[in-house]
């Protein structure tokens, strides 16, 4: 997951104005866009704006693809702070709550949580 300047990623939701300023490369109508390297997307047969299914051991979600050279091949980046189920029409139901899809990554040497992330699969929707 990544944090953006226009999305509140904590327990507090965005204001309606902040949500309106989120770019179409992050949120398009109700759909969240995940960043994928063009090489990775090409290998999966996915293109810009195309609907896809993101699956992890913790759940799955419908997403759209945003091609970005800024992400390493083989990885998927998803914004934090979306997917609220409460609040009003400006906030509820927009995007996906990334926390429902990820979990802690354990450091094999210490057994402690090293980071947040998870293995994920992308497929055509």
CSV table of N, CA and C in Angstrom, one decimal:
chain,number,residue,atom,x,y,z
A,1,UNK,N,0.8,-1.2,0.0
A,1,UNK,CA,0.0,0.0,0.0
A,1,UNK,C,0.9,1.3,0.0
A,2,UNK,N,0.3,2.3,-0.5
A,2,UNK,CA,1.0,3.6,-0.5
A,2,UNK,C,0.1,4.7,0.0
A,3,UNK,N,0.7,5.7,0.6
A,3,UNK,CA,-0.1,6.9,1.0
A,3,UNK,C,0.0,8.0,0.0
A,4,UNK,N,-1.2,8.7,-0.2
A,4,UNK,CA,-1.2,9.8,-1.1
A,4,UNK,C,-1.5,11.1,-0.3
A,5,UNK,N,-1.2,12.2,-1.0
A,5,UNK,CA,-1.4,13.5,-0.4
A,5,UNK,C,-2.8,13.9,-0.2
A,6,UNK,N,-3.7,13.3,-1.0
A,6,UNK,CA,-5.1,13.7,-1.0
A,6,UNK,C,-6.0,12.7,-0.4
A,7,UNK,N,-5.5,11.7,0.2
A,7,UNK,CA,-6.3,10.6,0.8
A,7,UNK,C,-5.9,10.5,2.3
A,8,UNK,N,-6.8,10.6,3.2
A,8,UNK,CA,-6.6,10.4,4.6
A,8,UNK,C,-6.5,8.9,4.8
A,9,UNK,N,-5.3,8.4,5.3
A,9,UNK,CA,-5.1,7.0,5.4
A,9,UNK,C,-5.2,6.5,6.8
A,10,UNK,N,-5.7,7.2,7.7
A,10,UNK,CA,-5.8,6.8,9.1
A,10,UNK,C,-7.3,6.5,9.5
A,11,UNK,N,-7.6,6.6,10.7
A,11,UNK,CA,-9.0,6.3,11.2
A,11,UNK,C,-10.0,7.4,10.8
A,12,UNK,N,-9.5,8.5,10.3
A,12,UNK,CA,-10.3,9.6,9.9
A,12,UNK,C,-10.5,9.6,8.4
A,13,UNK,N,-11.7,9.8,7.9
A,13,UNK,CA,-12.0,9.8,6.5
A,13,UNK,C,-11.7,11.1,5.8
A,14,UNK,N,-11.6,11.1,4.5
A,14,UNK,CA,-11.4,12.4,3.7
A,14,UNK,C,-12.6,13.3,3.9
A,15,UNK,N,-12.4,14.5,3.7
A,15,UNK,CA,-13.5,15.4,3.5
A,15,UNK,C,-14.0,15.3,2.1
A,16,UNK,N,-15.3,15.6,1.8
A,16,UNK,CA,-15.8,15.5,0.5
A,16,UNK,C,-14.9,16.2,-0.6
A,17,UNK,N,-14.4,17.4,-0.2
A,17,UNK,CA,-13.6,18.2,-1.2
A,17,UNK,C,-12.3,17.4,-1.5
A,18,UNK,N,-11.7,16.8,-0.5
A,18,UNK,CA,-10.4,16.1,-0.7
A,18,UNK,C,-10.7,14.9,-1.7
A,19,UNK,N,-11.8,14.2,-1.5
A,19,UNK,CA,-12.1,13.1,-2.4
A,19,UNK,C,-12.3,13.6,-3.8
A,20,UNK,N,-12.9,14.7,-4.0
A,20,UNK,CA,-13.0,15.3,-5.4
A,20,UNK,C,-11.7,15.6,-6.0
A,21,UNK,N,-10.7,15.9,-5.2
A,21,UNK,CA,-9.4,16.2,-5.8
A,21,UNK,C,-8.5,15.0,-6.1
A,22,UNK,N,-8.9,13.8,-5.7
A,22,UNK,CA,-8.1,12.6,-6.0
A,22,UNK,C,-8.1,12.4,-7.5
A,23,UNK,N,-7.0,12.2,-8.1
A,23,UNK,CA,-6.8,12.1,-9.6
A,23,UNK,C,-7.5,10.8,-10.1
A,24,UNK,N,-7.7,10.8,-11.4
A,24,UNK,CA,-8.3,9.7,-12.1
A,24,UNK,C,-7.3,8.5,-12.2
A,25,UNK,N,-6.1,8.7,-11.9
A,25,UNK,CA,-5.1,7.7,-11.9
A,25,UNK,C,-5.1,6.9,-10.6
A,26,UNK,N,-5.9,7.4,-9.6
A,26,UNK,CA,-6.1,6.7,-8.3
A,26,UNK,C,-7.5,6.2,-8.1
A,27,UNK,N,-8.5,7.0,-8.4
A,27,UNK,CA,-9.9,6.7,-8.2
A,27,UNK,C,-10.7,7.2,-9.4
A,28,UNK,N,-11.3,6.3,-10.1
A,28,UNK,CA,-12.2,6.7,-11.2
A,28,UNK,C,-13.6,6.2,-10.9
A,29,UNK,N,-14.5,7.2,-10.7
A,29,UNK,CA,-15.8,6.9,-10.2
A,29,UNK,C,-15.7,6.1,-8.9
A,30,UNK,N,-16.2,4.9,-8.8
A,30,UNK,CA,-16.1,4.1,-7.6
A,30,UNK,C,-14.9,3.1,-7.6
A,31,UNK,N,-14.2,3.1,-8.7
A,31,UNK,CA,-13.1,2.1,-8.8
A,31,UNK,C,-11.7,2.6,-8.4
A,32,UNK,N,-11.0,1.8,-7.7
A,32,UNK,CA,-9.6,2.1,-7.3
A,32,UNK,C,-8.7,1.6,-8.4
A,33,UNK,N,-7.7,2.4,-8.7
A,33,UNK,CA,-6.7,2.0,-9.7
A,33,UNK,C,-5.4,1.5,-9.0
A,34,UNK,N,-4.9,0.4,-9.3
A,34,UNK,CA,-3.7,-0.1,-8.8
A,34,UNK,C,-2.6,0.1,-9.8
A,35,UNK,N,-1.4,0.5,-9.3
A,35,UNK,CA,-0.3,0.8,-10.1
A,35,UNK,C,0.5,-0.5,-10.4
A,36,UNK,N,0.7,-0.8,-11.7
A,36,UNK,CA,1.4,-2.0,-12.2
A,36,UNK,C,2.4,-1.6,-13.3
A,37,UNK,N,3.6,-2.2,-13.2
A,37,UNK,CA,4.6,-1.9,-14.2
A,37,UNK,C,4.0,-2.4,-15.6
A,38,UNK,N,4.3,-1.7,-16.7
A,38,UNK,CA,3.8,-2.1,-18.0
A,38,UNK,C,4.3,-3.5,-18.4
A,39,UNK,N,5.5,-3.9,-18.0
A,39,UNK,CA,6.0,-5.3,-18.3
A,39,UNK,C,5.1,-6.3,-17.6
A,40,UNK,N,4.8,-6.1,-16.4
A,40,UNK,CA,4.0,-7.0,-15.6
A,40,UNK,C,2.6,-7.1,-16.2
A,41,UNK,N,2.0,-5.9,-16.5
A,41,UNK,CA,0.7,-5.9,-17.0
A,41,UNK,C,0.6,-6.6,-18.4
A,42,UNK,N,1.6,-6.4,-19.2
A,42,UNK,CA,1.7,-7.0,-20.5
A,42,UNK,C,1.8,-8.5,-20.4
A,43,UNK,N,2.5,-9.0,-19.5
A,43,UNK,CA,2.7,-10.5,-19.3
A,43,UNK,C,1.3,-11.1,-18.8
A,44,UNK,N,0.5,-10.3,-18.2
A,44,UNK,CA,-0.8,-10.8,-17.7
A,44,UNK,C,-1.9,-10.5,-18.6
A,45,UNK,N,-1.6,-9.8,-19.7
A,45,UNK,CA,-2.6,-9.4,-20.7
A,45,UNK,C,-3.5,-8.3,-20.2
A,46,UNK,N,-3.0,-7.4,-19.4
A,46,UNK,CA,-3.8,-6.3,-18.8
A,46,UNK,C,-3.3,-5.0,-19.4
A,47,UNK,N,-4.2,-4.1,-19.6
A,47,UNK,CA,-3.9,-2.8,-20.2
A,47,UNK,C,-4.4,-1.6,-19.3
A,48,UNK,N,-4.1,-0.4,-19.6
A,48,UNK,CA,-4.4,0.8,-18.9
A,48,UNK,C,-6.0,0.9,-18.7
A,49,UNK,N,-6.4,1.1,-17.5
A,49,UNK,CA,-7.8,1.2,-17.2
A,49,UNK,C,-8.7,0.0,-17.2
A,50,UNK,N,-8.1,-1.1,-17.6
A,50,UNK,CA,-8.8,-2.4,-17.7
A,50,UNK,C,-9.2,-2.9,-16.3
A,51,UNK,N,-10.4,-3.5,-16.2
A,51,UNK,CA,-10.8,-4.1,-14.9
A,51,UNK,C,-10.1,-5.4,-14.7
A,52,UNK,N,-9.7,-5.6,-13.4
A,52,UNK,CA,-9.0,-6.8,-13.0
A,52,UNK,C,-9.4,-7.3,-11.6
A,53,UNK,N,-9.1,-8.5,-11.3
A,53,UNK,CA,-9.3,-9.0,-10.0
A,53,UNK,C,-8.0,-9.2,-9.2
A,54,UNK,N,-7.9,-8.5,-8.1
A,54,UNK,CA,-6.7,-8.6,-7.2
A,54,UNK,C,-7.0,-9.6,-6.1
A,55,UNK,N,-6.3,-10.7,-6.0
A,55,UNK,CA,-6.5,-11.7,-5.0
A,55,UNK,C,-5.3,-11.9,-4.1
A,56,UNK,N,-5.6,-12.0,-2.8
A,56,UNK,CA,-4.6,-12.3,-1.8
A,56,UNK,C,-5.1,-13.4,-1.0
A,57,UNK,N,-4.3,-14.0,-0.1
A,57,UNK,CA,-4.8,-15.0,0.8
A,57,UNK,C,-5.9,-14.5,1.8
A,58,UNK,N,-6.0,-13.2,1.9
A,58,UNK,CA,-7.0,-12.6,2.8
A,58,UNK,C,-8.2,-12.2,2.2
A,59,UNK,N,-8.3,-12.1,0.8
A,59,UNK,CA,-9.5,-11.7,0.1
A,59,UNK,C,-9.2,-11.3,-1.3
A,60,UNK,N,-10.3,-10.8,-1.9
A,60,UNK,CA,-10.1,-10.3,-3.3
A,60,UNK,C,-10.9,-9.1,-3.5
A,61,UNK,N,-10.6,-8.3,-4.6
A,61,UNK,CA,-11.2,-7.1,-4.9
A,61,UNK,C,-11.2,-6.8,-6.4
A,62,UNK,N,-12.2,-6.1,-6.9
A,62,UNK,CA,-12.2,-5.7,-8.3
A,62,UNK,C,-11.5,-4.3,-8.3
A,63,UNK,N,-10.5,-4.2,-9.2
A,63,UNK,CA,-9.7,-3.0,-9.3
A,63,UNK,C,-9.6,-2.7,-10.8
A,64,UNK,N,-9.0,-1.5,-11.1
A,64,UNK,CA,-8.6,-1.2,-12.5
A,64,UNK,C,-7.1,-1.0,-12.5
A,65,UNK,N,-6.6,-1.1,-13.7
A,65,UNK,CA,-5.1,-1.1,-13.9
A,65,UNK,C,-4.7,0.3,-14.3
A,66,UNK,N,-3.6,0.8,-13.6
A,66,UNK,CA,-2.9,2.0,-14.0
A,66,UNK,C,-1.5,1.7,-14.3
A,67,UNK,N,-1.0,1.8,-15.5
A,67,UNK,CA,0.4,1.5,-15.9
A,67,UNK,C,1.3,2.6,-15.4
A,68,UNK,N,2.4,2.1,-14.7
A,68,UNK,CA,3.4,3.1,-14.2
A,68,UNK,C,4.8,2.5,-14.2
A,69,UNK,N,5.7,3.2,-14.8
A,69,UNK,CA,7.1,2.8,-14.8
A,69,UNK,C,7.7,3.0,-13.5
A,70,UNK,N,7.0,3.7,-12.6
A,70,UNK,CA,7.5,4.0,-11.2
A,70,UNK,C,7.4,2.9,-10.2
A,71,UNK,N,6.8,1.8,-10.7
A,71,UNK,CA,6.7,0.6,-9.8
A,71,UNK,C,7.5,-0.5,-10.4
A,72,UNK,N,8.2,-1.3,-9.5
A,72,UNK,CA,9.0,-2.4,-10.0
A,72,UNK,C,8.2,-3.5,-10.6
A,73,UNK,N,8.7,-4.1,-11.6
A,73,UNK,CA,8.0,-5.3,-12.2
A,73,UNK,C,7.7,-6.3,-11.1
A,74,UNK,N,6.5,-6.9,-11.2
A,74,UNK,CA,6.2,-8.0,-10.3
A,74,UNK,C,5.5,-7.5,-9.0
A,75,UNK,N,5.4,-6.2,-8.9
A,75,UNK,CA,4.7,-5.6,-7.7
A,75,UNK,C,3.4,-4.9,-8.1
A,76,UNK,N,2.5,-4.7,-7.1
A,76,UNK,CA,1.3,-4.0,-7.3
A,76,UNK,C,1.2,-3.0,-6.2
A,77,UNK,N,0.9,-1.7,-6.5
A,77,UNK,CA,0.7,-0.7,-5.5
A,77,UNK,C,-0.7,-0.2,-5.5
A,78,UNK,N,-1.3,-0.1,-4.2
A,78,UNK,CA,-2.7,0.2,-4.1
A,78,UNK,C,-2.7,1.3,-3.0
A,79,UNK,N,-3.5,2.4,-3.2
A,79,UNK,CA,-3.6,3.5,-2.2
A,79,UNK,C,-4.3,3.1,-1.0
A,80,UNK,N,-3.8,3.6,0.2
A,80,UNK,CA,-4.6,3.4,1.4
A,80,UNK,C,-5.5,4.6,1.6
A,81,UNK,N,-6.6,4.3,2.4
A,81,UNK,CA,-7.5,5.4,2.7
A,81,UNK,C,-8.8,5.4,2.0
A,82,UNK,N,-9.1,4.4,1.1
A,82,UNK,CA,-10.3,4.3,0.4
A,82,UNK,C,-11.1,3.1,0.9
A,83,UNK,N,-12.3,2.9,0.3
A,83,UNK,CA,-13.1,1.7,0.7
A,83,UNK,C,-13.9,1.8,1.9
A,84,UNK,N,-14.2,3.1,2.3
A,84,UNK,CA,-15.0,3.2,3.5
A,84,UNK,C,-16.4,2.7,3.3
A,85,UNK,N,-17.0,2.1,4.3
A,85,UNK,CA,-18.4,1.6,4.2
A,85,UNK,C,-19.4,2.5,4.9
A,86,UNK,N,-18.9,3.5,5.6
A,86,UNK,CA,-19.7,4.5,6.3
A,86,UNK,C,-19.6,5.8,5.7
A,87,UNK,N,-20.1,6.8,6.4
A,87,UNK,CA,-20.0,8.2,6.0
A,87,UNK,C,-21.1,8.6,5.0
A,88,UNK,N,-20.8,9.4,4.0
A,88,UNK,CA,-21.8,9.9,3.1
A,88,UNK,C,-21.6,9.4,1.7
A,89,UNK,N,-22.4,9.9,0.7
A,89,UNK,CA,-22.2,9.5,-0.7
A,89,UNK,C,-20.9,9.9,-1.3
A,90,UNK,N,-20.2,10.9,-0.7
A,90,UNK,CA,-18.9,11.3,-1.2
A,90,UNK,C,-17.8,10.3,-0.9
A,91,UNK,N,-18.0,9.5,0.2
A,91,UNK,CA,-16.9,8.7,0.7
A,91,UNK,C,-17.3,7.2,0.7
A,92,UNK,N,-18.5,6.8,1.0
A,92,UNK,CA,-18.8,5.4,1.1
A,92,UNK,C,-18.8,4.7,-0.2
A,93,UNK,N,-18.2,3.5,-0.3
A,93,UNK,CA,-18.2,2.7,-1.5
A,93,UNK,C,-17.2,3.2,-2.6
A,94,UNK,N,-16.3,4.1,-2.3
A,94,UNK,CA,-15.3,4.5,-3.3
A,94,UNK,C,-14.0,3.7,-3.1
A,95,UNK,N,-13.7,2.9,-4.0
A,95,UNK,CA,-12.4,2.2,-3.9
A,95,UNK,C,-12.5,1.0,-3.0
A,96,UNK,N,-11.4,0.5,-2.6
A,96,UNK,CA,-11.2,-0.7,-1.8
A,96,UNK,C,-10.4,-0.4,-0.6
A,97,UNK,N,-10.8,-1.0,0.5
A,97,UNK,CA,-10.0,-0.8,1.8
A,97,UNK,C,-8.8,-1.8,1.7
A,98,UNK,N,-7.6,-1.3,1.4
A,98,UNK,CA,-6.5,-2.2,1.3
A,98,UNK,C,-6.2,-3.1,2.5
A,99,UNK,N,-6.6,-2.6,3.7
A,99,UNK,CA,-6.4,-3.4,4.9
A,99,UNK,C,-7.1,-4.7,4.9
A,100,UNK,N,-8.2,-4.8,4.1
A,100,UNK,CA,-8.9,-6.1,4.0
A,100,UNK,C,-8.1,-7.1,3.2
A,101,UNK,N,-7.1,-6.7,2.5
A,101,UNK,CA,-6.3,-7.6,1.6
A,101,UNK,C,-4.9,-7.9,2.0
A,102,UNK,N,-4.4,-7.1,2.9
A,102,UNK,CA,-3.0,-7.3,3.3
A,102,UNK,C,-2.8,-7.8,4.7
A,103,UNK,N,-1.6,-8.2,5.1
A,103,UNK,CA,-1.3,-8.7,6.4
A,103,UNK,C,0.1,-8.5,6.7
A,104,UNK,N,0.6,-8.7,7.9
A,104,UNK,CA,2.0,-8.5,8.2
A,104,UNK,C,2.9,-9.5,7.5
A,105,UNK,N,4.1,-9.1,7.2
A,105,UNK,CA,5.1,-10.0,6.6
A,105,UNK,C,6.1,-10.3,7.8
A,106,UNK,N,6.3,-11.5,8.1
A,106,UNK,CA,7.1,-11.9,9.2
A,106,UNK,C,8.6,-12.1,8.8
A,107,UNK,N,9.5,-11.5,9.6
A,107,UNK,CA,10.9,-11.7,9.4
A,107,UNK,C,11.3,-13.1,9.9
A,108,UNK,N,11.8,-13.9,9.0
A,108,UNK,CA,12.0,-15.3,9.3
A,108,UNK,C,13.1,-15.4,10.4
A,109,UNK,N,14.0,-14.5,10.5
A,109,UNK,CA,15.1,-14.6,11.5
A,109,UNK,C,14.6,-14.3,12.9
A,110,UNK,N,13.7,-13.2,13.1
A,110,UNK,CA,13.3,-12.8,14.4
A,110,UNK,C,11.9,-13.2,14.8
A,111,UNK,N,11.1,-13.5,13.7
A,111,UNK,CA,9.7,-13.8,14.0
A,111,UNK,C,8.8,-12.6,14.2
A,112,UNK,N,9.4,-11.4,14.1
A,112,UNK,CA,8.7,-10.1,14.2
A,112,UNK,C,8.1,-9.7,12.9
A,113,UNK,N,7.1,-8.8,13.0
A,113,UNK,CA,6.6,-8.2,11.8
A,113,UNK,C,7.6,-7.3,11.2
A,114,UNK,N,7.9,-7.5,9.9
A,114,UNK,CA,9.0,-6.7,9.2
A,114,UNK,C,8.3,-5.6,8.4
A,115,UNK,N,7.2,-5.8,7.9
A,115,UNK,CA,6.5,-4.8,7.0
A,115,UNK,C,5.1,-5.3,6.8
A,116,UNK,N,4.4,-4.4,6.1
A,116,UNK,CA,3.0,-4.8,5.6
A,116,UNK,C,3.1,-5.0,4.2
A,117,UNK,N,2.5,-6.1,3.8
A,117,UNK,CA,2.5,-6.5,2.4
A,117,UNK,C,2.0,-8.0,2.3
A,118,UNK,N,1.8,-8.5,1.1
A,118,UNK,CA,1.3,-9.8,1.0
A,118,UNK,C,1.5,-10.2,-0.5
A,119,UNK,N,1.6,-11.5,-0.7
A,119,UNK,CA,1.6,-12.0,-2.1
A,119,UNK,C,0.2,-11.8,-2.7
A,120,UNK,N,0.2,-11.3,-3.9
A,120,UNK,CA,-1.1,-11.0,-4.6
A,120,UNK,C,-1.0,-11.5,-6.0
A,121,UNK,N,-2.2,-11.8,-6.6
A,121,UNK,CA,-2.3,-12.2,-8.0
A,121,UNK,C,-3.3,-11.2,-8.7
A,122,UNK,N,-2.9,-10.9,-9.9
A,122,UNK,CA,-3.8,-10.1,-10.7
A,122,UNK,C,-4.3,-10.9,-11.9
A,123,UNK,N,-5.6,-10.8,-12.2
A,123,UNK,CA,-6.1,-11.5,-13.3
A,123,UNK,C,-7.2,-10.7,-14.0
A,124,UNK,N,-7.5,-10.9,-15.3
A,124,UNK,CA,-8.6,-10.2,-15.9
A,124,UNK,C,-9.9,-10.4,-15.2
A,125,UNK,N,-10.7,-9.4,-15.1
A,125,UNK,CA,-12.0,-9.5,-14.4
A,125,UNK,C,-13.0,-10.2,-15.3
